[in-house]
Short mmCIF file of C-alpha atoms and ligand atoms in Angstrom, two decimals:
data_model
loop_
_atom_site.label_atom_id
_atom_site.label_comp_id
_atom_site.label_asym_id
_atom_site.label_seq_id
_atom_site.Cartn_x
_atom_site.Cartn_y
_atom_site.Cartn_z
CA UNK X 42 5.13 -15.66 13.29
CA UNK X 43 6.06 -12.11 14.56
CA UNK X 44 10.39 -12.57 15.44
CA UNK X 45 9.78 -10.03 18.64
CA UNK X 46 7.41 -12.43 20.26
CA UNK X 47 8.57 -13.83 23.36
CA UNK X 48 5.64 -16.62 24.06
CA UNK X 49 4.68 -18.38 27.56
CA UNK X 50 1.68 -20.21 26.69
CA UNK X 51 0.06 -22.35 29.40
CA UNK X 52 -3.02 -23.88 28.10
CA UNK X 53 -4.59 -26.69 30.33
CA UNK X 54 -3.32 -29.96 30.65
CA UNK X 55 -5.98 -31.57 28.95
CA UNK X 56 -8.52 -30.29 26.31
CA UNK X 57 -11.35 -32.70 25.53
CA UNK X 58 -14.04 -31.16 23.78
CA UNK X 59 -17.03 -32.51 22.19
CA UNK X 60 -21.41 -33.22 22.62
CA UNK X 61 -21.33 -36.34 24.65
CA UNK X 62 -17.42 -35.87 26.21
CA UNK X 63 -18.83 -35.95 29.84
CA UNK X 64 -19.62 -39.55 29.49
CA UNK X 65 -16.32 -40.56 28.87
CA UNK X 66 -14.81 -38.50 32.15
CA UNK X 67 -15.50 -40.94 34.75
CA UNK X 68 -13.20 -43.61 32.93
CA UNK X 69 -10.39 -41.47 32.20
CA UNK X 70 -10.41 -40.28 35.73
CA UNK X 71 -10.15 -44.03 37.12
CA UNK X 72 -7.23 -44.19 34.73
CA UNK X 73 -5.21 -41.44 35.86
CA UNK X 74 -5.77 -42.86 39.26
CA UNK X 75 -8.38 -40.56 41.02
CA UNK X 76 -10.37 -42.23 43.87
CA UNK X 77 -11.34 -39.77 45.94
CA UNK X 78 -13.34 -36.25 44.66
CA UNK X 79 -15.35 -33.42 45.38
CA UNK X 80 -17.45 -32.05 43.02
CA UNK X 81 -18.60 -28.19 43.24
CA UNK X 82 -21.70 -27.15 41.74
CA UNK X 83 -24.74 -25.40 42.40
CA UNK X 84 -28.18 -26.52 43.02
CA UNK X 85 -29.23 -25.58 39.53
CA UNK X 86 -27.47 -28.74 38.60
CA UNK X 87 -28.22 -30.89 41.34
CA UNK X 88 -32.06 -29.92 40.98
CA UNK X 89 -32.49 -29.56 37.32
CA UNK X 90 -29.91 -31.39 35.48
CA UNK X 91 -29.41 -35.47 35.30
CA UNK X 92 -26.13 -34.74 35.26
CA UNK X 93 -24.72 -34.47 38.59
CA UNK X 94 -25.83 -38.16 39.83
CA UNK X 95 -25.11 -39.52 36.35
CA UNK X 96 -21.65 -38.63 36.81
CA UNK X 97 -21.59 -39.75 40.10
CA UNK X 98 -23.29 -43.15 39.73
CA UNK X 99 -21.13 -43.74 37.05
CA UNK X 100 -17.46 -42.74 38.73
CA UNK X 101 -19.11 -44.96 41.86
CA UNK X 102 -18.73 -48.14 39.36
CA UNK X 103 -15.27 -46.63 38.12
CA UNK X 104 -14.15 -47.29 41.94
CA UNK X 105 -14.38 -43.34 42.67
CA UNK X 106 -16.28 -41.59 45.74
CA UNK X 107 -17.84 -37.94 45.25
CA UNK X 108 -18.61 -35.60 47.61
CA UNK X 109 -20.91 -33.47 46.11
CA UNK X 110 -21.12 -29.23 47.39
CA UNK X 111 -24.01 -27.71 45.61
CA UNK X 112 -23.80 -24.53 47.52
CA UNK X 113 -21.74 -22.28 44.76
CA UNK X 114 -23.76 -18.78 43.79
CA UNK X 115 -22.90 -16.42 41.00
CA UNK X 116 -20.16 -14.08 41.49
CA UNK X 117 -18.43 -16.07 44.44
CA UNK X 118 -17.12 -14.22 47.65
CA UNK X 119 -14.62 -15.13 49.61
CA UNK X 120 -16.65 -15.66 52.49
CA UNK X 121 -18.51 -18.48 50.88
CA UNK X 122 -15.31 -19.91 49.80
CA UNK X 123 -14.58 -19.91 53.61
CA UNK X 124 -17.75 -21.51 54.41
CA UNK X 125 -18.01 -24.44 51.59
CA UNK X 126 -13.98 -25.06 53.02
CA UNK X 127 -15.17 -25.88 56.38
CA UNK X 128 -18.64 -27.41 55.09
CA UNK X 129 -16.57 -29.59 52.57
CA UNK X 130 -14.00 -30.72 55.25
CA UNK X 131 -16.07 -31.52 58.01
CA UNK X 132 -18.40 -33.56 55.54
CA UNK X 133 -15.28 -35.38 54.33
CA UNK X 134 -14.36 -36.12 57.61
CA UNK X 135 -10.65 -36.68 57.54
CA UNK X 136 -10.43 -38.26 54.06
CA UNK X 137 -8.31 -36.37 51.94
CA UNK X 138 -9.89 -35.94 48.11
CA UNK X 139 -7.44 -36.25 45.44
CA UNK X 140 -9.47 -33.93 43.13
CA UNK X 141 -11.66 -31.86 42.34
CA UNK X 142 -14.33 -31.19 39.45
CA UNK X 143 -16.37 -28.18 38.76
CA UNK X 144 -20.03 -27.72 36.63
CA UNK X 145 -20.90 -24.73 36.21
CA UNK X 146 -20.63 -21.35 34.68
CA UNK X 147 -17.26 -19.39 35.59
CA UNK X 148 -18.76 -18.98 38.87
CA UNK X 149 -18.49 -22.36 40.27
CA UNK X 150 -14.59 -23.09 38.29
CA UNK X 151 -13.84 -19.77 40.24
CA UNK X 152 -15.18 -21.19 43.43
CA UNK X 153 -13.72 -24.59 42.58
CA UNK X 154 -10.47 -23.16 41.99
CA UNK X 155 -10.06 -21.49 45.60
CA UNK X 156 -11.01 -24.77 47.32
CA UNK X 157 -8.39 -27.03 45.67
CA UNK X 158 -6.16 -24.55 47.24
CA UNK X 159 -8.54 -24.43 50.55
CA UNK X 160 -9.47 -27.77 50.77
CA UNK X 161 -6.03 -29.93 51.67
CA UNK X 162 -5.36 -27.98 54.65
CA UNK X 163 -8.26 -25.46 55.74
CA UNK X 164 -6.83 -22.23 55.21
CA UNK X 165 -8.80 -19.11 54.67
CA UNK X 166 -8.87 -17.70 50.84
CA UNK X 167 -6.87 -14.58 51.47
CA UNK X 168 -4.09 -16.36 52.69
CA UNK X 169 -3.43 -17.15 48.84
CA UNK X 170 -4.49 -13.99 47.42
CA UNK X 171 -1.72 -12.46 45.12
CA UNK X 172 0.49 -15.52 45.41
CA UNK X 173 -0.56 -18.54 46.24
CA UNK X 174 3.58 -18.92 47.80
CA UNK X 175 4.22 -22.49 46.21
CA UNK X 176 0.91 -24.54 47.33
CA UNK X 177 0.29 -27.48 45.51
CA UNK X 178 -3.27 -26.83 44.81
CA UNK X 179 -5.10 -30.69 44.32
CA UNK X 180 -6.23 -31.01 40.36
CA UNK X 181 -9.12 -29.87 39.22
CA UNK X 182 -11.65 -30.63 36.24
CA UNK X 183 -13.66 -28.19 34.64
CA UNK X 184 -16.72 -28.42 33.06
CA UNK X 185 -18.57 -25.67 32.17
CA UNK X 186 -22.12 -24.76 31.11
CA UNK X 187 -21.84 -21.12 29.58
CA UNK X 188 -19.90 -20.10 26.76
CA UNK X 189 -18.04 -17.38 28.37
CA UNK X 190 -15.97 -16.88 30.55
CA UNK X 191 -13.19 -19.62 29.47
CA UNK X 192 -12.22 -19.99 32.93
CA UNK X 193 -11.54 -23.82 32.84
CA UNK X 194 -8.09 -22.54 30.55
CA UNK X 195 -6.99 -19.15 32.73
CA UNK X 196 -4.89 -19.71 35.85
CA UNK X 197 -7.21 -17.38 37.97
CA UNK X 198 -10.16 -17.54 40.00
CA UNK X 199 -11.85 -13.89 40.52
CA UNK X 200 -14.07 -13.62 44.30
CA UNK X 201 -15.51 -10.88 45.50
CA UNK X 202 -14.03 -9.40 48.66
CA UNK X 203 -17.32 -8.34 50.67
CA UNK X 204 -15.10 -6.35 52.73
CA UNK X 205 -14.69 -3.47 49.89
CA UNK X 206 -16.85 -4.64 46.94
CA UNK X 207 -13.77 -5.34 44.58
CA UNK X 208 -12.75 -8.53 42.45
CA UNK X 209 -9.91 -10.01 43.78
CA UNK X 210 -7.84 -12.77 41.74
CA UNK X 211 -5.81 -15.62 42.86
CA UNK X 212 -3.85 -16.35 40.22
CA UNK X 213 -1.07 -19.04 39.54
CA UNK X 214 -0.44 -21.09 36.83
CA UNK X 215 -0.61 -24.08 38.92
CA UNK X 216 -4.61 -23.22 39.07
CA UNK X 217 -5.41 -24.27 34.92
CA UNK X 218 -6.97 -27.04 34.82
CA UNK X 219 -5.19 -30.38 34.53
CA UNK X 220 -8.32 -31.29 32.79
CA UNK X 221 -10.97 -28.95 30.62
CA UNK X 222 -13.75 -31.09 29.35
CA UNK X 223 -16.39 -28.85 27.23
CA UNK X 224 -19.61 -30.74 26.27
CA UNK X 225 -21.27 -27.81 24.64
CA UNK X 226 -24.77 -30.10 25.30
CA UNK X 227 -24.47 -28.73 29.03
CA UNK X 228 -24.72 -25.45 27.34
CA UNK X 229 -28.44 -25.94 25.92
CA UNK X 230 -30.41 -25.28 29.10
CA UNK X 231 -29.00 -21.93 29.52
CA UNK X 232 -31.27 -18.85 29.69
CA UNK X 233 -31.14 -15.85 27.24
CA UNK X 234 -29.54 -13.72 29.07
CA UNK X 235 -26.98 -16.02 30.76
CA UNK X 236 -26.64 -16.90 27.16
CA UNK X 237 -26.06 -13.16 25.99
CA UNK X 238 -24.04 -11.81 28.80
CA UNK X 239 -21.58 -14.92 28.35
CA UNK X 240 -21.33 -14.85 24.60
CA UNK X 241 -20.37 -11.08 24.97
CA UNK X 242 -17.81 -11.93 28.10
CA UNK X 243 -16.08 -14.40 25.57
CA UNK X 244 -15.87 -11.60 22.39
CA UNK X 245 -14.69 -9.43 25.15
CA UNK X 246 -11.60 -12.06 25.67
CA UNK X 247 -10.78 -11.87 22.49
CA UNK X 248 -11.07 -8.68 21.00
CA UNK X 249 -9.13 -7.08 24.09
CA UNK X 250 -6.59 -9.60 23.97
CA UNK X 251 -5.90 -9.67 20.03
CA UNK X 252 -5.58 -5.80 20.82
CA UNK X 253 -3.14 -5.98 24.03
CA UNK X 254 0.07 -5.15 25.09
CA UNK X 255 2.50 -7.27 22.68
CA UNK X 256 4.65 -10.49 24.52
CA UNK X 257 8.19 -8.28 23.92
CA UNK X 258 6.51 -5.48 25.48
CA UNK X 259 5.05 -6.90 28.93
CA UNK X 260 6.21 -6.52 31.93
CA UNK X 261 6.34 -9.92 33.99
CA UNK X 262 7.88 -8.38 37.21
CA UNK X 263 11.16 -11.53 37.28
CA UNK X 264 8.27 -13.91 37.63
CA UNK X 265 9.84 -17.43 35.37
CA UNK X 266 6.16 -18.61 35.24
CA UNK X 267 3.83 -15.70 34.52
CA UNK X 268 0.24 -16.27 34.14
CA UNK X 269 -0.35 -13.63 31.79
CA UNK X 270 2.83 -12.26 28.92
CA UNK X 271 0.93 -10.20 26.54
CA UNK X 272 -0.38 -11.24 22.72
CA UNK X 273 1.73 -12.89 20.54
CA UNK X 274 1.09 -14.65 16.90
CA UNK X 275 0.17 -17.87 18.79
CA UNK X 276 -2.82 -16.00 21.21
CA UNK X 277 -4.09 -13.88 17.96
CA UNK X 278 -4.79 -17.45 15.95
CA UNK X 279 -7.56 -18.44 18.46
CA UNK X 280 -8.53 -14.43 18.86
CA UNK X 281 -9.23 -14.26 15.52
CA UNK X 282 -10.97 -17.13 14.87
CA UNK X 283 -12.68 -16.87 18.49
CA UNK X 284 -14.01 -13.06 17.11
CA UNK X 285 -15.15 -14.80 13.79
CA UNK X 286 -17.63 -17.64 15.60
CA UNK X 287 -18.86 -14.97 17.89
CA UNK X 288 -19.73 -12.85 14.67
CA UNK X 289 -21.37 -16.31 13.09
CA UNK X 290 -23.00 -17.48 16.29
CA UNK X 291 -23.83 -15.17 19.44
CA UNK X 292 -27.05 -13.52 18.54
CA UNK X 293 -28.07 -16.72 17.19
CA UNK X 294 -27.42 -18.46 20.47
CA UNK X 295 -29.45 -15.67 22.26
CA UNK X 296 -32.28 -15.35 20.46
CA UNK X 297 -32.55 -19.38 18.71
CA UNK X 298 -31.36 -21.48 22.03
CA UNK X 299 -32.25 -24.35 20.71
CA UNK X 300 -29.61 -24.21 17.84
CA UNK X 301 -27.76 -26.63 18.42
CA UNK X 302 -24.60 -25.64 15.95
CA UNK X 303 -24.90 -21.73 17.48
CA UNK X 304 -24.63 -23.32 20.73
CA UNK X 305 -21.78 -25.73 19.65
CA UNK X 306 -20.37 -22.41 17.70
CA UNK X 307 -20.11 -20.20 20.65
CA UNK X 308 -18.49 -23.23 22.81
CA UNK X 309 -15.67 -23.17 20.63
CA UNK X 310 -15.62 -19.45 20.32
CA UNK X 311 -15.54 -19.41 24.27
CA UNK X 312 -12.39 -22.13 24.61
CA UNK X 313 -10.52 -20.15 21.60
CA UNK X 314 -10.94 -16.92 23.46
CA UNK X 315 -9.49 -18.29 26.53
CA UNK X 316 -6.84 -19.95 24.81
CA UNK X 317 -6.00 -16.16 23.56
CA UNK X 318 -6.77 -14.43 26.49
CA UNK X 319 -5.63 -16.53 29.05
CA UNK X 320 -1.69 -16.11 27.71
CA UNK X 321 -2.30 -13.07 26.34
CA UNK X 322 -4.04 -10.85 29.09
CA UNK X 323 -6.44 -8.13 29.10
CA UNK X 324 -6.47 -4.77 29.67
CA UNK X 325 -9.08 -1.53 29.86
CA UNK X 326 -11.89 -3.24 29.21
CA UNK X 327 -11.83 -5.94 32.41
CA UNK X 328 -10.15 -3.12 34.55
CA UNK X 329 -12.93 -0.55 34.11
CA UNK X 330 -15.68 -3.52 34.47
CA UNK X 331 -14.48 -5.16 37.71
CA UNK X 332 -14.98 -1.37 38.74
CA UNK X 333 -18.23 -0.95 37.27
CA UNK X 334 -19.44 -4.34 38.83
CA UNK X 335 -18.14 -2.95 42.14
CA UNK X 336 -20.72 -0.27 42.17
CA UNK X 337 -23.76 -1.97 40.35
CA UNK X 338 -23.08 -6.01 40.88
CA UNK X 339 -24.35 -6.28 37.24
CA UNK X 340 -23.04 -9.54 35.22
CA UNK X 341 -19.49 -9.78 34.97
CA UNK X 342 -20.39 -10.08 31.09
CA UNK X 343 -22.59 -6.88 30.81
CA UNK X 344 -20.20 -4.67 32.93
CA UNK X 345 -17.46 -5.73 30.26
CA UNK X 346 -19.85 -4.93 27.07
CA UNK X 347 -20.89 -1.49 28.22
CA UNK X 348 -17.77 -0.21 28.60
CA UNK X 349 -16.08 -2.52 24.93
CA UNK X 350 -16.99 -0.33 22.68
CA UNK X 351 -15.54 2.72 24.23
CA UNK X 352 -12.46 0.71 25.11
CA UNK X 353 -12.19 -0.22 21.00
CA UNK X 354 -12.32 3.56 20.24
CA UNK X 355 -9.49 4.33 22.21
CA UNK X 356 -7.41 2.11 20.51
CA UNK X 357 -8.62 2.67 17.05
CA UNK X 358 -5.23 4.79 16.55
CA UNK X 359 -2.59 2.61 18.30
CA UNK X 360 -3.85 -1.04 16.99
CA UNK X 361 -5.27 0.79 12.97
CA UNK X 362 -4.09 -2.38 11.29
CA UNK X 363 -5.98 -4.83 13.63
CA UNK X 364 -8.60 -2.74 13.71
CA UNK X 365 -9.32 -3.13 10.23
CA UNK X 366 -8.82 -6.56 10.33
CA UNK X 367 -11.59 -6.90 12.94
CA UNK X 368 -13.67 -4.77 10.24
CA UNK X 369 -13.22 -7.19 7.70
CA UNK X 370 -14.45 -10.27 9.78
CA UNK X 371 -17.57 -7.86 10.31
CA UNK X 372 -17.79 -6.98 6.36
CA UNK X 373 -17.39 -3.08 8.00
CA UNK X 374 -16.04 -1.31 4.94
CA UNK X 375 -15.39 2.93 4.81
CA UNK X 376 -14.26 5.72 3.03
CA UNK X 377 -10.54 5.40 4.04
CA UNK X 378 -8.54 2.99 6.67
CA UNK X 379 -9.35 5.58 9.48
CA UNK X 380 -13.04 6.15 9.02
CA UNK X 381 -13.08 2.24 8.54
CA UNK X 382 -11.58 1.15 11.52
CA UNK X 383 -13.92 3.78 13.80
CA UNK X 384 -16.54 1.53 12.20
CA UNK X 385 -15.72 -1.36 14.61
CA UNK X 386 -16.77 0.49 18.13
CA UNK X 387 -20.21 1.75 16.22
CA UNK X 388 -21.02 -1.94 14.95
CA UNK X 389 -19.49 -3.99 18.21
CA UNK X 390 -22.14 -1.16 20.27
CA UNK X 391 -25.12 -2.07 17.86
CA UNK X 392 -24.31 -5.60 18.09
CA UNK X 393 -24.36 -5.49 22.17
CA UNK X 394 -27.36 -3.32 21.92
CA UNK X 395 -28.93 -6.40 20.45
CA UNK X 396 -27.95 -8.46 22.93
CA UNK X 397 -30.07 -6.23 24.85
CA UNK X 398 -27.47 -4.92 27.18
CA UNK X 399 -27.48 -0.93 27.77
CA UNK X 400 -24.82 0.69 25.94
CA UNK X 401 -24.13 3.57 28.15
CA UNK X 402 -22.81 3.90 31.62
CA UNK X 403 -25.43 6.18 32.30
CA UNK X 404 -28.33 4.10 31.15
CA UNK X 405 -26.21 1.24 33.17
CA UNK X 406 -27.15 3.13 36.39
CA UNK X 407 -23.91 4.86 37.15
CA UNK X 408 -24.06 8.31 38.12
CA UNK X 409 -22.17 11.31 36.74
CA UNK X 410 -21.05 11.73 40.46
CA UNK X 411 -19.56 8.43 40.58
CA UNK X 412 -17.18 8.85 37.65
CA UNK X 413 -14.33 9.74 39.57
CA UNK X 414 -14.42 6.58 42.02
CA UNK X 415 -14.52 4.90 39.02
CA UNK X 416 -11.89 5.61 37.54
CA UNK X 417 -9.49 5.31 40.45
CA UNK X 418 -10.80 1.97 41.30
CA UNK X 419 -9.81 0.71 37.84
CA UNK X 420 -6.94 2.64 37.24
CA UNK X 421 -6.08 0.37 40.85
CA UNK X 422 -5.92 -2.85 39.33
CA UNK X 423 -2.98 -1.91 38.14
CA UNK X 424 -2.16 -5.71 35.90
CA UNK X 425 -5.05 -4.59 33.94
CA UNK X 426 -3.97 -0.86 33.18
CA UNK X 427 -0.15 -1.59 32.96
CA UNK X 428 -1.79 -3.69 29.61
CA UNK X 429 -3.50 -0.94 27.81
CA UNK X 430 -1.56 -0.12 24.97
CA UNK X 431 -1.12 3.94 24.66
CA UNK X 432 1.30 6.38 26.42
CA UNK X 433 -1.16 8.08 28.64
CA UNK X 434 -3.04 5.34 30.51
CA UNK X 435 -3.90 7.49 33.36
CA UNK X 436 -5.59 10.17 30.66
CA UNK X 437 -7.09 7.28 28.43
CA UNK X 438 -8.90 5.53 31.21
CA UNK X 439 -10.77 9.21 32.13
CA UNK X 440 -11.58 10.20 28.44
CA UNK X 441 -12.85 5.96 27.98
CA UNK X 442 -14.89 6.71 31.45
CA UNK X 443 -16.14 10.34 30.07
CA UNK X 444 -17.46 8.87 26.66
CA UNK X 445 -19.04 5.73 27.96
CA UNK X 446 -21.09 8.11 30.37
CA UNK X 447 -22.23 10.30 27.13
CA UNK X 448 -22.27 7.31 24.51
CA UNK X 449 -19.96 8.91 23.01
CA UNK X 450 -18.06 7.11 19.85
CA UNK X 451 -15.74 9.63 17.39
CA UNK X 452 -17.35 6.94 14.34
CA UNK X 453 -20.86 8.52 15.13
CA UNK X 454 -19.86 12.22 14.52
N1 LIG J 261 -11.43 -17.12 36.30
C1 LIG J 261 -11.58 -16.57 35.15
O1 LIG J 261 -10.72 -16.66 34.30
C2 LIG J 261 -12.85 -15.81 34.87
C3 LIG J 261 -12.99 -15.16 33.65
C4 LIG J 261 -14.18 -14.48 33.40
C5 LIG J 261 -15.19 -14.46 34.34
N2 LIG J 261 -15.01 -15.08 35.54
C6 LIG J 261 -16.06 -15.07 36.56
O2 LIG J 261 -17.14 -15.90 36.09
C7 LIG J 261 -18.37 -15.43 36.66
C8 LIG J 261 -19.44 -15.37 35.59
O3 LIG J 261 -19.62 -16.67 35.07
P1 LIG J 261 -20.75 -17.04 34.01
O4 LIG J 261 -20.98 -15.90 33.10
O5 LIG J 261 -20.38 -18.32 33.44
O6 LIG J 261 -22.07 -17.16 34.89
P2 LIG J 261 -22.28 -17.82 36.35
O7 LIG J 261 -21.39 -18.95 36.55
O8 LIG J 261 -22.24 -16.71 37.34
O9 LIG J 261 -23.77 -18.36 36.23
C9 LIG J 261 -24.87 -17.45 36.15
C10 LIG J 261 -26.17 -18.23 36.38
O10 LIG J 261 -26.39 -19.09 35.28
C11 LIG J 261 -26.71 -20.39 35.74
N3 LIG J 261 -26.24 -21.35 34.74
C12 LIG J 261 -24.96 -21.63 34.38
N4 LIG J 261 -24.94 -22.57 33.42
C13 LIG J 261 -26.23 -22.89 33.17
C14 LIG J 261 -26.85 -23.81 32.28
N5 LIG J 261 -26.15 -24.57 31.44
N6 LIG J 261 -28.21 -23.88 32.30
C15 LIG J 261 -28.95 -23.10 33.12
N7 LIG J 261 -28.41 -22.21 33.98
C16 LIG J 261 -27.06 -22.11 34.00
C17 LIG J 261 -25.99 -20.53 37.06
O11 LIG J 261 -26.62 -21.52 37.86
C18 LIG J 261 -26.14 -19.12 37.63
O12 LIG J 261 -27.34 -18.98 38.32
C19 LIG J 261 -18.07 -14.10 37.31
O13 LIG J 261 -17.99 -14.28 38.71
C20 LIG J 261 -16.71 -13.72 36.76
O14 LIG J 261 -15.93 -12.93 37.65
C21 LIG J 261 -13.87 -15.77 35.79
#
């Protein structure tokens, strides 16, 4: 309990979470009434995976019809989301669905996301960029298959405007999930490094938001149902133990993906994070690597873990006591508080290092000329940077940019 919090906490409607849950979905659906759905997916799934016409063959006998749209790609833009609206609609051919799943990575809930907003009526994407102005977006169900992103508990859906090469959200509480079902078992056939690059995405979510802006501190711009208020003691229970399963379980998912408990580890990890970050917020981190993956279209999850550990150093004055919490989860000990907290950036770098993920911008493929864009772009998403908890955001972001360039960390000196 912290008496200054001042907690909005909007976690999905439904949590169901366990190896095996997807087998009970199609009965609980039929009992909250669903007849009609579309499921979004991509053709990993319907290709490689059972688990697509399982699902379906078994809702069929439940009394509900699928339409299935395998066309979703990694990193979404809003152009497909345009195209799978139309292709979806004409397919359904007047019949309006009443739901909508998604299986997939973040991806495909991101995609998912925009077309239960899309879908009822045919609009274009951008017309609910920002705000979505009071839609009723239909329900969705999310199911992912990386332990990452957490985007089946976050009221956002992040496409990629090919018009400028930037992120944009749509955001809206009324976007979470009425349903998040996470069968870590559709986890197991990931790859390595969708495996790594995930893992890091979700210690990312919950470092940066144990470390944000506090609740009594944020700034939610009159809105009486804001998607993201800051940390509180409520968002820092999952953080922490979010942080601790990543410690216990991400390399072991990486380099052991048949481990079954490192897989089942990291899908908790991945939910707890999003149950932090997804109240909480984010800050530097996510700001700087939408802007990165603007200029190198690298994994969301590697953009965030090259620039983490210079993030972490920044703070290592402003959050010292969580700092050295974080170095006790790690067994990080020093010579006194402050040479123990600048511990944290040197091990979290090592630790994404053996993720095999550069740890440099430079060695990321960004240029020392390209610094400068950089930094306005993320200093321009302006939710993100309004989070960062110091005086001098402006200054902070340059000097974080600067030393992620160089490698630099004041722990190595
Ligand atoms: N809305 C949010 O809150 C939020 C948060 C973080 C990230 N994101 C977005 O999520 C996206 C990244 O998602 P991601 O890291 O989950 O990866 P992804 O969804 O982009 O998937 C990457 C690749 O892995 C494959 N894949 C996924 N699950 C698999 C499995 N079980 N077995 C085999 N292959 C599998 C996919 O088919 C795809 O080819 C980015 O676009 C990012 O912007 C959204």
């Amino acid at each position: 309990m912290r008496p200054e919090d001042l907690v909005h906490f909007c976690p999905p409607g439904r949590l169901i979470i366990g190896c095996g849950a997807r087998h009970q979905l199609p009965e609980l659906l039929a009992r909250l009434g669903y007849r009609r759905g579309v499921l979004v997916t991509d053709s990993f799934f319907t290709g490689h995976t059972p688990w697509v016409g399982e699902y379906r063959e078994a809702a069929r006998r439940h009394g509900i019809d699928t339409l299935v749209y395998d066309g979703g790609l990694p990193d979404p833009t809003t152009t497909l989301c345009d195209e799978a609206t139309a292709s979806v609609r004409e397919r359904l051919a007047g019949a309006a669905p009443d739901h909508v799943i998604a299986l997939g990575g973040g991806s495909n809930i991101d995609l998912a996301k925009a077309l239960s907003l899309t879908l009822p009526e045919g609009r274009p994407i951008a017309a609910f960029t920002g705000d979505i102005g009071g839609c009723r977006p239909l329900p969705l169900i999310a199911l992912p298959t990386t332990a990452g992103t957490g985007s089946e508990a976050t009221p956002g859906a992040i496409l990629l405007d090919p018009a400028n090469a930037t992120k944009i959200a749509v955001m809206d509480n009324e976007l979470r999930p009425r349903i998040a079902l996470i069968d870590p078992e559709f986890t197991y056939t990931c790859p390595p490094r969708v495996t790594a690059d995930a893992g890091i995405d979700a210690f990312t979510h919950a470092i940066e938001s144990f470390l944000t802006l506090d609740s009594a501190r944020f700034e939610r711009g009159g809105n009486p149902d804001p998607g993201y208020t800051g940390r509180s003691a409520l968002t820092m229970l999952f953080a922490r133990e979010s942080m601790r399963l990543c410690f216990a379980w991400m390399e072991r998912a990486y380099q052991l993906g048949d481990d079954t408990e490192a897989r089942i580890g990291m899908a908790y990890a991945s939910l707890y994070a999003a149950l932090s970050y997804g109240s909480a917020g984010l800050n530097a981190v996510h700001g700087i690597a939408y802007a990165v993956a603007g200029q190198t279209h690298k994994s969301h999850g590697s953009t965030n873990a090259v620039m983490l550990p210079y993030v972490l150093d920044a703070l290592c004055d402003s959050r010292r006591s969580e700092m050295l919490e974080i170095a006790a989860l790690m067994g990080l000990t020093g010579e006194t508080p402050e040479h123990t907290a600048r511990q944290v950036p040197v091990a979290v770098r090592e630790m994404i290092g053996r993720l095999d993920i550069p740890t440099d911008l430079r060695r990321f493929g960004i240029a020392r000329e390209q610094l400068d864009a950089l930094c306005a772009d993320a200093l321009g998403v302006t939710r993100l940077a309004k989070a960062m908890p110091v005086e001098d955001v402006e200054g902070t972001y340059r000097r974080i940019i600067d030393n992620a360039w160089e490698g630099r960390l004041s722990g190595c000196r």
